[in-house]
Tab-separated table of C-alpha atoms in Angstrom:
chain	number	residue	atom	x	y	z
A	828	UNK	CA	0.509	19.489	9.650
A	829	UNK	CA	1.860	17.769	6.603
A	830	UNK	CA	2.509	14.528	4.808
A	831	UNK	CA	0.625	13.231	1.802
A	832	UNK	CA	-2.515	15.271	1.086
A	833	UNK	CA	-5.171	13.969	-1.271
A	834	UNK	CA	-8.187	15.872	-2.509
A	835	UNK	CA	-11.053	15.714	-2.847
A	836	UNK	CA	-12.110	13.111	-0.300
A	837	UNK	CA	-15.137	12.146	-2.413
A	838	UNK	CA	-15.555	12.582	-6.153
A	839	UNK	CA	-18.331	11.752	-8.555
A	840	UNK	CA	-17.823	11.217	-12.268
A	841	UNK	CA	-20.361	11.462	-15.023
A	842	UNK	CA	-20.161	9.109	-17.981
A	843	UNK	CA	-17.674	10.285	-20.600
A	844	UNK	CA	-16.021	12.696	-18.204
A	845	UNK	CA	-12.364	12.908	-17.199
A	846	UNK	CA	-11.665	13.670	-13.545
A	847	UNK	CA	-8.414	14.536	-11.806
A	848	UNK	CA	-7.405	13.466	-8.309
A	849	UNK	CA	-4.898	15.633	-6.516
A	850	UNK	CA	-1.920	14.395	-4.495
A	851	UNK	CA	0.502	16.801	-2.824
A	852	UNK	CA	3.376	16.054	-0.446
A	853	UNK	CA	5.679	18.115	1.741
A	854	UNK	CA	7.916	15.272	2.894
A	855	UNK	CA	10.498	15.726	0.123
A	856	UNK	CA	9.797	12.221	-1.187
A	857	UNK	CA	11.483	11.475	-4.491
A	858	UNK	CA	9.074	8.696	-5.404
A	859	UNK	CA	5.289	8.884	-5.551
A	860	UNK	CA	2.687	6.230	-6.310
A	861	UNK	CA	-0.983	5.797	-7.162
A	862	UNK	CA	-2.930	2.714	-6.081
A	863	UNK	CA	-6.466	1.558	-6.633
A	864	UNK	CA	-8.315	-0.386	-3.922
A	865	UNK	CA	-11.637	-2.094	-4.602
A	866	UNK	CA	-13.919	-3.093	-1.685
A	867	UNK	CA	-12.418	-5.926	0.326
A	868	UNK	CA	-9.424	-6.121	-1.973
A	869	UNK	CA	-5.731	-5.329	-1.871
A	870	UNK	CA	-3.764	-2.489	-3.431
A	871	UNK	CA	-3.067	-2.432	-7.152
A	872	UNK	CA	-0.426	-0.110	-8.586
A	873	UNK	CA	-1.633	2.280	-11.288
A	874	UNK	CA	1.398	4.529	-11.916
A	875	UNK	CA	4.542	5.544	-10.105
A	876	UNK	CA	7.182	8.218	-10.459
A	877	UNK	CA	10.730	8.047	-9.154
A	878	UNK	CA	11.751	11.546	-10.179
A	879	UNK	CA	10.317	14.745	-11.606
A	880	UNK	CA	9.264	14.544	-15.263
A	881	UNK	CA	9.427	10.748	-15.252
A	882	UNK	CA	6.811	8.087	-14.491
A	883	UNK	CA	6.149	4.419	-15.218
A	884	UNK	CA	3.038	2.339	-15.691
A	885	UNK	CA	2.000	-0.021	-12.944
A	886	UNK	CA	-0.144	-3.122	-13.247
A	887	UNK	CA	-3.435	-1.397	-14.163
A	888	UNK	CA	-2.488	1.815	-16.015
A	889	UNK	CA	-5.092	1.557	-18.788
A	890	UNK	CA	-7.639	4.355	-18.582
A	891	UNK	CA	-5.460	6.497	-16.305
A	892	UNK	CA	-2.850	9.188	-16.847
A	893	UNK	CA	-0.437	11.071	-14.576
A	894	UNK	CA	2.055	13.917	-14.631
A	895	UNK	CA	5.009	14.843	-12.409
A	896	UNK	CA	5.910	18.422	-13.217
A	897	UNK	CA	6.862	19.220	-9.619
A	898	UNK	CA	8.384	17.074	-6.924
A	899	UNK	CA	5.543	17.940	-4.572
A	900	UNK	CA	2.671	17.043	-6.892
A	901	UNK	CA	1.534	13.842	-8.641
A	902	UNK	CA	-2.029	14.216	-9.971
A	903	UNK	CA	-3.957	11.268	-11.390
A	904	UNK	CA	-6.509	11.662	-14.188
A	905	UNK	CA	-9.185	9.022	-14.543
A	906	UNK	CA	-10.187	9.187	-18.179
A	907	UNK	CA	-13.452	8.208	-19.840
A	908	UNK	CA	-11.604	5.140	-21.141
A	909	UNK	CA	-11.670	3.689	-17.613
A	910	UNK	CA	-15.052	1.989	-17.730
A	911	UNK	CA	-15.160	0.893	-14.097
A	912	UNK	CA	-13.608	3.745	-12.107
A	913	UNK	CA	-15.534	3.273	-8.854
A	914	UNK	CA	-12.880	2.581	-6.215
A	915	UNK	CA	-10.815	4.011	-3.382
A	916	UNK	CA	-7.695	5.725	-4.764
A	917	UNK	CA	-4.600	6.014	-2.601
A	918	UNK	CA	-1.533	8.134	-3.237
A	919	UNK	CA	1.749	7.302	-1.520
A	920	UNK	CA	5.227	8.751	-1.237
A	921	UNK	CA	8.570	7.021	-0.688
A	922	UNK	CA	12.159	7.957	0.175
A	923	UNK	CA	15.210	8.292	-2.014
A	924	UNK	CA	13.795	7.222	-5.388
A	925	UNK	CA	11.712	4.828	-3.333
A	926	UNK	CA	14.388	2.142	-3.217
A	927	UNK	CA	13.679	-0.206	-0.331
A	928	UNK	CA	11.911	2.546	1.509
A	929	UNK	CA	8.539	2.492	3.249
A	930	UNK	CA	5.674	4.173	1.483
A	931	UNK	CA	3.488	6.636	3.356
A	932	UNK	CA	-0.097	7.004	2.231
A	933	UNK	CA	-2.570	9.854	1.945
A	934	UNK	CA	-6.139	9.560	3.239
A	935	UNK	CA	-7.490	8.559	-0.154
A	936	UNK	CA	-10.178	9.688	-2.596
A	937	UNK	CA	-13.393	7.730	-3.093
A	938	UNK	CA	-14.526	7.933	-6.704
A	939	UNK	CA	-18.023	6.952	-7.772
A	940	UNK	CA	-19.970	7.068	-11.020
A	941	UNK	CA	-23.103	9.211	-11.153
B	295	UNK	CA	6.328	-11.757	-12.381
B	296	UNK	CA	6.779	-10.925	-8.751
B	297	UNK	CA	4.064	-12.191	-6.454
B	298	UNK	CA	3.239	-12.014	-2.761
B	299	UNK	CA	0.764	-14.479	-1.286
B	300	UNK	CA	-0.832	-13.863	2.099
B	301	UNK	CA	-2.692	-16.226	4.438
B	302	UNK	CA	-5.176	-16.420	5.971
B	303	UNK	CA	-7.607	-13.996	4.349
B	304	UNK	CA	-9.594	-13.724	7.584
B	305	UNK	CA	-8.542	-14.417	11.154
B	306	UNK	CA	-10.529	-14.243	14.376
B	307	UNK	CA	-8.793	-14.525	17.737
B	308	UNK	CA	-9.811	-14.103	21.360
B	309	UNK	CA	-8.681	-10.902	22.995
B	310	UNK	CA	-5.377	-11.524	24.717
B	311	UNK	CA	-4.379	-14.371	22.411
B	312	UNK	CA	-1.747	-14.171	19.676
B	313	UNK	CA	-2.328	-13.730	15.958
B	314	UNK	CA	-0.027	-14.851	13.158
B	315	UNK	CA	-0.230	-13.816	9.509
B	316	UNK	CA	2.003	-15.485	6.921
B	317	UNK	CA	3.276	-14.354	3.540
B	318	UNK	CA	5.397	-15.882	0.805
B	319	UNK	CA	7.184	-14.094	-2.000
B	320	UNK	CA	8.426	-15.230	-5.369
B	321	UNK	CA	11.500	-13.044	-6.037
B	322	UNK	CA	14.351	-14.583	-4.054
B	323	UNK	CA	16.314	-11.331	-4.388
B	324	UNK	CA	13.658	-9.252	-2.606
B	325	UNK	CA	15.252	-7.479	0.331
B	326	UNK	CA	12.639	-5.230	1.961
B	327	UNK	CA	9.413	-6.378	3.628
B	328	UNK	CA	6.986	-3.858	5.165
B	329	UNK	CA	3.699	-4.557	6.940
B	330	UNK	CA	0.727	-2.194	6.843
B	331	UNK	CA	-2.411	-1.924	8.961
B	332	UNK	CA	-5.571	-0.482	7.418
B	333	UNK	CA	-8.570	0.354	9.554
B	334	UNK	CA	-11.967	0.538	7.901
B	335	UNK	CA	-12.184	3.456	5.467
B	336	UNK	CA	-8.727	4.749	6.342
B	337	UNK	CA	-5.291	4.757	4.772
B	338	UNK	CA	-2.791	1.934	5.215
B	339	UNK	CA	-0.209	2.731	7.887
B	340	UNK	CA	3.217	1.194	8.212
B	341	UNK	CA	3.476	-0.788	11.457
B	342	UNK	CA	6.796	-2.582	11.062
B	343	UNK	CA	9.292	-3.484	8.361
B	344	UNK	CA	12.277	-5.792	8.020
B	345	UNK	CA	15.230	-6.002	5.668
B	346	UNK	CA	16.786	-9.178	4.357
B	347	UNK	CA	19.916	-8.918	6.488
B	348	UNK	CA	17.787	-9.378	9.618
B	349	UNK	CA	15.894	-12.510	10.659
B	350	UNK	CA	13.560	-10.991	13.234
B	351	UNK	CA	12.423	-7.590	14.426
B	352	UNK	CA	10.230	-6.645	17.375
B	353	UNK	CA	8.319	-3.539	18.361
B	354	UNK	CA	6.373	-3.944	21.597
B	355	UNK	CA	3.573	-6.461	20.859
B	356	UNK	CA	4.432	-6.797	17.178
B	357	UNK	CA	7.170	-8.927	15.666
B	358	UNK	CA	8.117	-9.947	12.156
B	359	UNK	CA	10.214	-12.948	11.171
B	360	UNK	CA	11.894	-13.578	7.832
B	361	UNK	CA	13.037	-16.901	6.374
B	362	UNK	CA	14.948	-16.091	3.186
B	363	UNK	CA	15.589	-19.723	2.324
B	364	UNK	CA	11.899	-20.558	2.330
B	365	UNK	CA	10.961	-17.112	0.989
B	366	UNK	CA	8.387	-16.442	3.638
B	367	UNK	CA	7.838	-13.888	6.378
B	368	UNK	CA	5.316	-13.617	9.160
B	369	UNK	CA	3.686	-11.030	11.399
B	370	UNK	CA	3.106	-11.937	15.027
B	371	UNK	CA	0.839	-9.902	17.292
B	372	UNK	CA	0.841	-10.893	20.956
B	373	UNK	CA	-1.673	-9.998	23.698
B	374	UNK	CA	-4.178	-8.855	21.085
B	375	UNK	CA	-6.474	-5.949	21.898
B	376	UNK	CA	-9.713	-4.703	20.281
B	377	UNK	CA	-7.821	-1.901	18.520
B	378	UNK	CA	-5.807	-4.516	16.645
B	379	UNK	CA	-8.919	-5.286	14.563
B	380	UNK	CA	-8.091	-4.183	11.010
B	381	UNK	CA	-6.879	-5.439	7.640
B	382	UNK	CA	-3.165	-6.213	7.539
B	383	UNK	CA	-1.132	-6.215	4.328
B	384	UNK	CA	2.298	-7.710	3.857
B	385	UNK	CA	4.510	-6.479	1.029
B	386	UNK	CA	7.839	-7.142	-0.625
B	387	UNK	CA	10.151	-4.970	-2.682
B	388	UNK	CA	11.376	-6.939	-5.713
B	389	UNK	CA	15.048	-6.609	-6.613
B	390	UNK	CA	14.181	-6.079	-10.264
B	391	UNK	CA	12.315	-2.907	-9.397
B	392	UNK	CA	13.272	-1.870	-5.906
B	393	UNK	CA	11.218	1.320	-6.038
B	394	UNK	CA	8.027	-0.744	-6.232
B	395	UNK	CA	6.313	-2.631	-3.466
B	396	UNK	CA	4.201	-5.687	-4.221
B	397	UNK	CA	1.334	-6.076	-1.759
B	398	UNK	CA	-0.322	-9.228	-0.520
B	399	UNK	CA	-4.091	-9.534	-0.715
B	400	UNK	CA	-4.650	-8.699	2.950
B	401	UNK	CA	-5.820	-10.409	6.150
B	402	UNK	CA	-8.887	-9.191	7.980
B	403	UNK	CA	-8.141	-9.640	11.693
B	404	UNK	CA	-11.019	-9.587	14.168
B	405	UNK	CA	-10.462	-9.593	17.922
B	406	UNK	CA	-13.274	-11.260	19.916
B	407	UNK	CA	-13.979	-9.715	23.340
């Protein structure tokens, strides 16, 4: 089995705490993406990376951080600066630097505040 | 900036009838248009995509049409079945940043038995 693997499936954050969401892929995708989805809403881009050691901010990057030290991994940290983190977080991977390629999604992580 | 508008936000059709979802995009140079289906609590899954050098594409009961002049594209589902009930998202890849995909706001499709 393979594809885009996100963990954990559910995550709870205490106030003032940073939490990290994992995203791993074995599809050799160059590009990887993080989206946030609020209930009944669409997908908003948080960060994306086209190549190892490089990433760009999306539309709602404030309060989040990422790293891309390995091609296979693109973890997302939700920092204490993100005051409303409760949402469904989706990681996706794309083809050759993502240009005009479909994105394939993981199963998501649901983050809630304790 | 780039924008994708999707209509309607909700759609209810009788089982066996057709469903049509429409999207418009703002970047006239966009050249890739995927459609995703998301069932409740699950990940979005690619169901069909079209590139700007093609006007129409079909895959069994699903078809997508693209009108570059009008900057709109549509998803057509024929002979709808209960398992077609889901949220559908259109998307467009803007020329200015072809590694990104801009998503529409989604259409919740319900199939009435």
